[in-house]
Amino acid sequence: MNKIGIIGAMELEIEQLKKDMTLENTTRKAGMDFYEGTLNACPVVVVRCGIGKVNAAICTQILADVFQVSCVINTGVAGSLNAALDIGDILISEDALEHDMDVSPLGYEPGVIPQLDCSIFRSDERLKTLALACCQKVNPDIQVLSGRVVSGDQFIAAKDVKERLISLFHGDCAEMEGASIAHTAYLNGLPFVIIRAISDKADDSAQMDYPTFETAAAKHCAALVEEMLMQH
Ligand code: ADE
């Protein structure tokens, strides 16, 4: 069976997966530990990429080149940009873009990557549908929506910055890795999906809410990923 790459930015986001998998091999590369084994009878490589777009891109490229994964799942937490998405809810990516890509002084729309045929990276339809169905099964009391992930090397914790991400990019949640994983997956022809539990509202309350809710949010994502592997 084909291997699935599973990326979390922080230890908290992969902790449960590491506990539940049967570990066969650990490889250290670019300062990241790649845990190879099986989880729910599915071959997987689980890795903590670290925070931000550069770490996430490097990690995804290693999953493609060294581990030859057949697809990538990114799991973690995010700040909500959509009033319908409350803390604890889960967002499954429809697509993802890099909100801090800005070549507007040269006439490009904000978010557009010059000289690339794509700046909004679409999730794999099958992975997205599977994630939505599995979420409803394992987290029946949690609202799950599909939508747009906007990523940048910034923790969003101010109303005006949040409003900009909504008006310019129509983002549903903000985080710091997803679109970079999506971008790298796209360049390598790999299907991907991003699964994010909402830990805060990406506004003036984010600094307080984030540490309170991140643990539960990350746990719900892990349960969902494990169910996806069962049905894969
Ligand atoms: N991850 C979780 N909450 C976030 C926020 N408000 N901004 C960026 N990344 C996040």
PDB file of C-alpha atoms and ligand atoms in Angstrom:
ATOM      1  CA  MET A   1       0.000   0.000   0.000  1.00  0.00           C
ATOM      2  CA  ASN A   2       1.155   3.546  -0.634  1.00  0.00           C
ATOM      3  CA  LYS A   3       2.693   5.503   2.188  1.00  0.00           C
ATOM      4  CA  ILE A   4       0.880   8.549   3.580  1.00  0.00           C
ATOM      5  CA  GLY A   5       2.821  11.547   4.880  1.00  0.00           C
ATOM      6  CA  ILE A   6       1.308  13.190   7.967  1.00  0.00           C
ATOM      7  CA  ILE A   7       2.678  16.582   9.009  1.00  0.00           C
ATOM      8  CA  GLY A   8       2.043  18.535  12.196  1.00  0.00           C
ATOM      9  CA  ALA A   9       3.865  21.769  12.960  1.00  0.00           C
ATOM     10  CA  MET A  10       4.147  21.139  16.702  1.00  0.00           C
ATOM     11  CA  GLU A  11       4.746  18.103  18.905  1.00  0.00           C
ATOM     12  CA  LEU A  12       1.242  18.458  20.328  1.00  0.00           C
ATOM     13  CA  GLU A  13      -0.203  17.973  16.865  1.00  0.00           C
ATOM     14  CA  ILE A  14       1.501  14.606  16.233  1.00  0.00           C
ATOM     15  CA  GLU A  15       1.797  13.307  19.810  1.00  0.00           C
ATOM     16  CA  GLN A  16      -1.302  11.072  19.666  1.00  0.00           C
ATOM     17  CA  LEU A  17      -0.403   9.690  16.219  1.00  0.00           C
ATOM     18  CA  LYS A  18       3.088   8.786  17.428  1.00  0.00           C
ATOM     19  CA  LYS A  19       1.623   7.030  20.475  1.00  0.00           C
ATOM     20  CA  ASP A  20      -0.809   4.992  18.396  1.00  0.00           C
ATOM     21  CA  MET A  21       1.438   3.975  15.484  1.00  0.00           C
ATOM     22  CA  THR A  22       3.668   0.910  15.210  1.00  0.00           C
ATOM     23  CA  LEU A  23       7.084   2.445  14.694  1.00  0.00           C
ATOM     24  CA  GLU A  24       9.502   0.758  12.274  1.00  0.00           C
ATOM     25  CA  ASN A  25      12.105   3.373  11.583  1.00  0.00           C
ATOM     26  CA  THR A  26      13.116   6.890  12.561  1.00  0.00           C
ATOM     27  CA  THR A  27      15.138   9.044  10.167  1.00  0.00           C
ATOM     28  CA  ARG A  28      16.512  12.484  11.048  1.00  0.00           C
ATOM     29  CA  LYS A  29      16.776  14.960   8.190  1.00  0.00           C
ATOM     30  CA  ALA A  30      16.945  18.789   8.132  1.00  0.00           C
ATOM     31  CA  GLY A  31      16.528  18.726  11.908  1.00  0.00           C
ATOM     32  CA  MET A  32      13.217  16.840  11.645  1.00  0.00           C
ATOM     33  CA  ASP A  33      12.464  13.297  12.854  1.00  0.00           C
ATOM     34  CA  PHE A  34      10.500  11.235  10.322  1.00  0.00           C
ATOM     35  CA  TYR A  35       8.638   8.358  12.049  1.00  0.00           C
ATOM     36  CA  GLU A  36       7.927   5.525   9.610  1.00  0.00           C
ATOM     37  CA  GLY A  37       5.578   2.676  10.442  1.00  0.00           C
ATOM     38  CA  THR A  38       1.930   1.687  10.305  1.00  0.00           C
ATOM     39  CA  LEU A  39      -1.129   3.263  11.831  1.00  0.00           C
ATOM     40  CA  ASN A  40      -4.463   1.458  11.585  1.00  0.00           C
ATOM     41  CA  ALA A  41      -2.768  -0.925   9.113  1.00  0.00           C
ATOM     42  CA  CYS A  42      -1.802   1.949   6.843  1.00  0.00           C
ATOM     43  CA  PRO A  43       1.865   2.712   6.026  1.00  0.00           C
ATOM     44  CA  VAL A  44       2.619   6.221   7.295  1.00  0.00           C
ATOM     45  CA  VAL A  45       5.430   8.705   7.846  1.00  0.00           C
ATOM     46  CA  VAL A  46       4.594  11.046  10.725  1.00  0.00           C
ATOM     47  CA  VAL A  47       6.690  14.185  11.209  1.00  0.00           C
ATOM     48  CA  ARG A  48       6.792  17.441  13.165  1.00  0.00           C
ATOM     49  CA  CYS A  49       7.932  20.058  10.662  1.00  0.00           C
ATOM     50  CA  GLY A  50       8.295  23.016  13.038  1.00  0.00           C
ATOM     51  CA  ILE A  51       6.542  26.332  12.695  1.00  0.00           C
ATOM     52  CA  GLY A  52       6.199  28.383   9.535  1.00  0.00           C
ATOM     53  CA  LYS A  53       6.204  28.095   5.773  1.00  0.00           C
ATOM     54  CA  VAL A  54       9.902  27.335   5.194  1.00  0.00           C
ATOM     55  CA  ASN A  55       9.951  24.401   7.627  1.00  0.00           C
ATOM     56  CA  ALA A  56       6.717  23.061   6.167  1.00  0.00           C
ATOM     57  CA  ALA A  57       7.962  23.245   2.575  1.00  0.00           C
ATOM     58  CA  ILE A  58      11.269  21.539   3.386  1.00  0.00           C
ATOM     59  CA  CYS A  59       9.433  18.792   5.234  1.00  0.00           C
ATOM     60  CA  THR A  60       6.982  18.168   2.397  1.00  0.00           C
ATOM     61  CA  GLN A  61       9.805  17.989  -0.150  1.00  0.00           C
ATOM     62  CA  ILE A  62      11.605  15.392   1.983  1.00  0.00           C
ATOM     63  CA  LEU A  63       8.388  13.353   2.231  1.00  0.00           C
ATOM     64  CA  ALA A  64       8.188  13.426  -1.583  1.00  0.00           C
ATOM     65  CA  ASP A  65      11.855  12.718  -2.365  1.00  0.00           C
ATOM     66  CA  VAL A  66      13.071  10.454   0.419  1.00  0.00           C
ATOM     67  CA  PHE A  67       9.889   8.668   1.541  1.00  0.00           C
ATOM     68  CA  GLN A  68       7.988   8.807  -1.757  1.00  0.00           C
ATOM     69  CA  VAL A  69       4.674   9.291  -0.051  1.00  0.00           C
ATOM     70  CA  SER A  70       1.546   9.047  -2.184  1.00  0.00           C
ATOM     71  CA  CYS A  71      -0.251  11.945  -0.482  1.00  0.00           C
ATOM     72  CA  VAL A  72       0.138  14.426   2.373  1.00  0.00           C
ATOM     73  CA  ILE A  73      -2.191  15.167   5.278  1.00  0.00           C
ATOM     74  CA  ASN A  74      -1.500  18.276   7.363  1.00  0.00           C
ATOM     75  CA  THR A  75      -3.087  18.285  10.792  1.00  0.00           C
ATOM     76  CA  GLY A  76      -3.089  21.011  13.428  1.00  0.00           C
ATOM     77  CA  VAL A  77      -4.775  24.074  14.831  1.00  0.00           C
ATOM     78  CA  ALA A  78      -5.742  27.417  13.314  1.00  0.00           C
ATOM     79  CA  GLY A  79      -7.333  30.768  14.071  1.00  0.00           C
ATOM     80  CA  SER A  80     -10.873  31.248  12.759  1.00  0.00           C
ATOM     81  CA  LEU A  81     -11.587  33.938  10.150  1.00  0.00           C
ATOM     82  CA  ASN A  82     -15.184  32.863   9.646  1.00  0.00           C
ATOM     83  CA  ALA A  83     -17.902  33.847  12.144  1.00  0.00           C
ATOM     84  CA  ALA A  84     -19.514  30.426  11.545  1.00  0.00           C
ATOM     85  CA  LEU A  85     -16.350  28.657  12.760  1.00  0.00           C
ATOM     86  CA  ASP A  86     -16.105  28.672  16.541  1.00  0.00           C
ATOM     87  CA  ILE A  87     -13.305  27.482  18.825  1.00  0.00           C
ATOM     88  CA  GLY A  88     -13.304  23.672  18.749  1.00  0.00           C
ATOM     89  CA  ASP A  89     -14.837  23.398  15.265  1.00  0.00           C
ATOM     90  CA  ILE A  90     -12.850  21.774  12.464  1.00  0.00           C
ATOM     91  CA  LEU A  91     -12.044  23.095   9.011  1.00  0.00           C
ATOM     92  CA  ILE A  92     -11.119  20.812   6.110  1.00  0.00           C
ATOM     93  CA  SER A  93      -9.323  22.592   3.285  1.00  0.00           C
ATOM     94  CA  GLU A  94     -11.105  23.263   0.023  1.00  0.00           C
ATOM     95  CA  ASP A  95      -7.997  25.172  -1.023  1.00  0.00           C
ATOM     96  CA  ALA A  96      -5.062  27.102   0.433  1.00  0.00           C
ATOM     97  CA  LEU A  97      -3.055  30.234  -0.361  1.00  0.00           C
ATOM     98  CA  GLU A  98      -0.089  32.163   1.035  1.00  0.00           C
ATOM     99  CA  HIS A  99      -1.460  35.450   2.431  1.00  0.00           C
ATOM    100  CA  ASP A 100       1.994  37.003   2.914  1.00  0.00           C
ATOM    101  CA  MET A 101       2.980  36.627  -0.749  1.00  0.00           C
ATOM    102  CA  ASP A 102       2.806  40.239  -1.943  1.00  0.00           C
ATOM    103  CA  VAL A 103       4.276  41.470  -5.222  1.00  0.00           C
ATOM    104  CA  SER A 104       1.612  44.159  -5.600  1.00  0.00           C
ATOM    105  CA  PRO A 105       4.167  46.966  -6.262  1.00  0.00           C
ATOM    106  CA  LEU A 106       4.834  45.177  -9.575  1.00  0.00           C
ATOM    107  CA  GLY A 107       1.139  44.959 -10.423  1.00  0.00           C
ATOM    108  CA  TYR A 108       0.288  41.485  -9.101  1.00  0.00           C
ATOM    109  CA  GLU A 109      -2.753  40.957  -6.900  1.00  0.00           C
ATOM    110  CA  PRO A 110      -1.831  40.283  -3.246  1.00  0.00           C
ATOM    111  CA  GLY A 111      -1.352  36.543  -2.746  1.00  0.00           C
ATOM    112  CA  VAL A 112      -0.411  35.899  -6.374  1.00  0.00           C
ATOM    113  CA  ILE A 113       2.885  34.090  -6.900  1.00  0.00           C
ATOM    114  CA  PRO A 114       4.502  35.584  -9.994  1.00  0.00           C
ATOM    115  CA  GLN A 115       5.542  33.216 -12.763  1.00  0.00           C
ATOM    116  CA  LEU A 116       3.723  30.219 -11.334  1.00  0.00           C
ATOM    117  CA  ASP A 117       0.539  28.936 -12.984  1.00  0.00           C
ATOM    118  CA  CYS A 118      -1.224  28.605  -9.651  1.00  0.00           C
ATOM    119  CA  SER A 119      -1.424  30.559  -6.371  1.00  0.00           C
ATOM    120  CA  ILE A 120      -4.520  28.939  -4.872  1.00  0.00           C
ATOM    121  CA  PHE A 121      -3.827  25.263  -4.293  1.00  0.00           C
ATOM    122  CA  ARG A 122      -6.845  22.937  -4.385  1.00  0.00           C
ATOM    123  CA  SER A 123      -7.118  20.012  -2.015  1.00  0.00           C
ATOM    124  CA  ASP A 124      -7.605  16.519  -3.325  1.00  0.00           C
ATOM    125  CA  GLU A 125     -11.358  15.982  -3.673  1.00  0.00           C
ATOM    126  CA  ARG A 126     -11.266  12.392  -2.417  1.00  0.00           C
ATOM    127  CA  LEU A 127      -9.165  13.218   0.682  1.00  0.00           C
ATOM    128  CA  LYS A 128     -11.410  16.186   1.452  1.00  0.00           C
ATOM    129  CA  THR A 129     -14.601  14.116   1.207  1.00  0.00           C
ATOM    130  CA  LEU A 130     -13.038  11.343   3.295  1.00  0.00           C
ATOM    131  CA  ALA A 131     -11.940  13.848   5.977  1.00  0.00           C
ATOM    132  CA  LEU A 132     -15.423  15.399   6.189  1.00  0.00           C
ATOM    133  CA  ALA A 133     -17.099  11.985   6.509  1.00  0.00           C
ATOM    134  CA  CYS A 134     -14.582  10.716   9.080  1.00  0.00           C
ATOM    135  CA  CYS A 135     -14.931  13.870  11.155  1.00  0.00           C
ATOM    136  CA  GLN A 136     -18.681  13.455  11.370  1.00  0.00           C
ATOM    137  CA  LYS A 137     -18.109   9.846  12.461  1.00  0.00           C
ATOM    138  CA  VAL A 138     -15.460  10.329  15.186  1.00  0.00           C
ATOM    139  CA  ASN A 139     -16.340  13.842  16.343  1.00  0.00           C
ATOM    140  CA  PRO A 140     -20.158  13.866  15.963  1.00  0.00           C
ATOM    141  CA  ASP A 141     -20.573  16.789  18.375  1.00  0.00           C
ATOM    142  CA  ILE A 142     -18.086  18.994  16.565  1.00  0.00           C
ATOM    143  CA  GLN A 143     -19.035  21.214  13.647  1.00  0.00           C
ATOM    144  CA  VAL A 144     -16.951  20.535  10.537  1.00  0.00           C
ATOM    145  CA  LEU A 145     -16.848  22.797   7.474  1.00  0.00           C
ATOM    146  CA  SER A 146     -14.762  22.887   4.324  1.00  0.00           C
ATOM    147  CA  GLY A 147     -13.159  26.132   3.260  1.00  0.00           C
ATOM    148  CA  ARG A 148     -10.065  28.186   2.554  1.00  0.00           C
ATOM    149  CA  VAL A 149      -6.862  28.011   4.577  1.00  0.00           C
ATOM    150  CA  VAL A 150      -4.673  31.127   4.405  1.00  0.00           C
ATOM    151  CA  SER A 151      -1.100  30.738   5.616  1.00  0.00           C
ATOM    152  CA  GLY A 152       1.698  33.156   6.443  1.00  0.00           C
ATOM    153  CA  ASP A 153       4.643  33.531   8.779  1.00  0.00           C
ATOM    154  CA  GLN A 154       2.561  35.454  11.325  1.00  0.00           C
ATOM    155  CA  PHE A 155       0.372  34.587  14.303  1.00  0.00           C
ATOM    156  CA  ILE A 156      -2.813  36.561  13.632  1.00  0.00           C
ATOM    157  CA  ALA A 157      -3.972  38.294  16.802  1.00  0.00           C
ATOM    158  CA  ALA A 158      -5.375  41.685  15.753  1.00  0.00           C
ATOM    159  CA  LYS A 159      -8.773  42.576  14.369  1.00  0.00           C
ATOM    160  CA  ASP A 160      -7.519  44.743  11.487  1.00  0.00           C
ATOM    161  CA  VAL A 161      -5.102  42.056  10.261  1.00  0.00           C
ATOM    162  CA  LYS A 162      -7.872  39.466  10.516  1.00  0.00           C
ATOM    163  CA  GLU A 163     -10.262  41.709   8.552  1.00  0.00           C
ATOM    164  CA  ARG A 164      -7.672  42.108   5.810  1.00  0.00           C
ATOM    165  CA  LEU A 165      -7.317  38.334   5.428  1.00  0.00           C
ATOM    166  CA  ILE A 166     -11.092  38.049   5.128  1.00  0.00           C
ATOM    167  CA  SER A 167     -11.630  40.900   2.683  1.00  0.00           C
ATOM    168  CA  LEU A 168      -8.597  40.268   0.446  1.00  0.00           C
ATOM    169  CA  PHE A 169      -8.435  36.477   0.482  1.00  0.00           C
ATOM    170  CA  HIS A 170     -11.810  35.211   1.762  1.00  0.00           C
ATOM    171  CA  GLY A 171      -9.972  32.995   4.232  1.00  0.00           C
ATOM    172  CA  ASP A 172     -11.887  30.740   6.616  1.00  0.00           C
ATOM    173  CA  CYS A 173      -8.931  30.042   8.892  1.00  0.00           C
ATOM    174  CA  ALA A 174      -5.385  31.342   9.349  1.00  0.00           C
ATOM    175  CA  GLU A 175      -2.332  29.297  10.224  1.00  0.00           C
ATOM    176  CA  MET A 176       1.344  29.154   9.344  1.00  0.00           C
ATOM    177  CA  GLU A 177       2.074  26.025   7.276  1.00  0.00           C
ATOM    178  CA  GLY A 178      -0.866  24.652   5.260  1.00  0.00           C
ATOM    179  CA  ALA A 179      -0.513  26.619   2.018  1.00  0.00           C
ATOM    180  CA  SER A 180       3.218  25.999   1.952  1.00  0.00           C
ATOM    181  CA  ILE A 181       2.583  22.236   2.225  1.00  0.00           C
ATOM    182  CA  ALA A 182      -0.080  22.600  -0.473  1.00  0.00           C
ATOM    183  CA  HIS A 183       2.307  24.568  -2.715  1.00  0.00           C
ATOM    184  CA  THR A 184       5.068  21.960  -2.349  1.00  0.00           C
ATOM    185  CA  ALA A 185       2.600  19.098  -2.876  1.00  0.00           C
ATOM    186  CA  TYR A 186       1.368  20.824  -6.043  1.00  0.00           C
ATOM    187  CA  LEU A 187       4.901  21.183  -7.432  1.00  0.00           C
ATOM    188  CA  ASN A 188       5.447  17.458  -6.820  1.00  0.00           C
ATOM    189  CA  GLY A 189       2.052  16.311  -8.143  1.00  0.00           C
ATOM    190  CA  LEU A 190       0.997  15.022  -4.719  1.00  0.00           C
ATOM    191  CA  PRO A 191      -2.600  15.056  -3.449  1.00  0.00           C
ATOM    192  CA  PHE A 192      -3.036  16.820  -0.104  1.00  0.00           C
ATOM    193  CA  VAL A 193      -5.584  17.894   2.463  1.00  0.00           C
ATOM    194  CA  ILE A 194      -5.282  20.236   5.464  1.00  0.00           C
ATOM    195  CA  ILE A 195      -7.225  19.494   8.642  1.00  0.00           C
ATOM    196  CA  ARG A 196      -7.332  22.272  11.238  1.00  0.00           C
ATOM    197  CA  ALA A 197      -9.184  22.533  14.537  1.00  0.00           C
ATOM    198  CA  ILE A 198      -9.969  26.081  15.607  1.00  0.00           C
ATOM    199  CA  SER A 199      -7.985  27.128  18.691  1.00  0.00           C
ATOM    200  CA  ASP A 200      -8.763  30.877  18.653  1.00  0.00           C
ATOM    201  CA  LYS A 201     -10.535  33.619  16.728  1.00  0.00           C
ATOM    202  CA  ALA A 202      -7.395  35.254  15.270  1.00  0.00           C
ATOM    203  CA  ASP A 203      -8.261  38.535  17.030  1.00  0.00           C
ATOM    204  CA  ASP A 204      -7.436  40.385  20.257  1.00  0.00           C
ATOM    205  CA  SER A 205      -8.479  37.329  22.310  1.00  0.00           C
ATOM    206  CA  ALA A 206      -6.220  34.903  20.358  1.00  0.00           C
ATOM    207  CA  GLN A 207      -3.233  35.143  22.731  1.00  0.00           C
ATOM    208  CA  MET A 208      -5.445  34.064  25.623  1.00  0.00           C
ATOM    209  CA  ASP A 209      -7.575  31.462  23.853  1.00  0.00           C
ATOM    210  CA  TYR A 210      -4.815  29.696  21.940  1.00  0.00           C
ATOM    211  CA  PRO A 211      -2.994  28.069  24.918  1.00  0.00           C
ATOM    212  CA  THR A 212      -6.328  27.134  26.512  1.00  0.00           C
ATOM    213  CA  PHE A 213      -7.795  25.348  23.517  1.00  0.00           C
ATOM    214  CA  GLU A 214      -4.847  24.042  21.484  1.00  0.00           C
ATOM    215  CA  THR A 215      -4.591  20.662  23.289  1.00  0.00           C
ATOM    216  CA  ALA A 216      -8.227  19.624  22.802  1.00  0.00           C
ATOM    217  CA  ALA A 217      -8.206  20.965  19.242  1.00  0.00           C
ATOM    218  CA  ALA A 218      -5.107  18.957  18.304  1.00  0.00           C
ATOM    219  CA  LYS A 219      -6.599  15.792  19.842  1.00  0.00           C
ATOM    220  CA  HIS A 220      -9.770  16.025  17.743  1.00  0.00           C
ATOM    221  CA  CYS A 221      -7.677  16.362  14.592  1.00  0.00           C
ATOM    222  CA  ALA A 222      -5.611  13.299  15.487  1.00  0.00           C
ATOM    223  CA  ALA A 223      -8.758  11.199  16.030  1.00  0.00           C
ATOM    224  CA  LEU A 224     -10.005  12.276  12.627  1.00  0.00           C
ATOM    225  CA  VAL A 225      -6.715  11.442  10.885  1.00  0.00           C
ATOM    226  CA  GLU A 226      -6.653   7.981  12.477  1.00  0.00           C
ATOM    227  CA  GLU A 227     -10.166   7.277  11.205  1.00  0.00           C
ATOM    228  CA  MET A 228      -9.146   8.410   7.700  1.00  0.00           C
ATOM    229  CA  LEU A 229      -6.292   5.884   7.740  1.00  0.00           C
ATOM    230  CA  MET A 230      -8.707   3.139   8.777  1.00  0.00           C
ATOM    231  CA  GLN A 231     -10.877   3.866   5.757  1.00  0.00           C
ATOM    232  CA  HIS A 232      -8.077   4.585   3.295  1.00  0.00           C
TER     233      HIS A 232
HETATM  234  N1  ADE B   1      -2.526  28.879  14.624  1.00  0.00           N
HETATM  235  C1  ADE B   1      -3.493  28.865  15.574  1.00  0.00           C
HETATM  236  N2  ADE B   1      -4.025  30.095  15.725  1.00  0.00           N
HETATM  237  C2  ADE B   1      -3.372  30.905  14.842  1.00  0.00           C
HETATM  238  C3  ADE B   1      -3.459  32.276  14.549  1.00  0.00           C
HETATM  239  N3  ADE B   1      -4.311  33.075  15.180  1.00  0.00           N
HETATM  240  N4  ADE B   1      -2.629  32.776  13.589  1.00  0.00           N
HETATM  241  C4  ADE B   1      -1.760  31.971  12.964  1.00  0.00           C
HETATM  242  N5  ADE B   1      -1.624  30.659  13.216  1.00  0.00           N
HETATM  243  C5  ADE B   1      -2.435  30.117  14.147  1.00  0.00           C
END
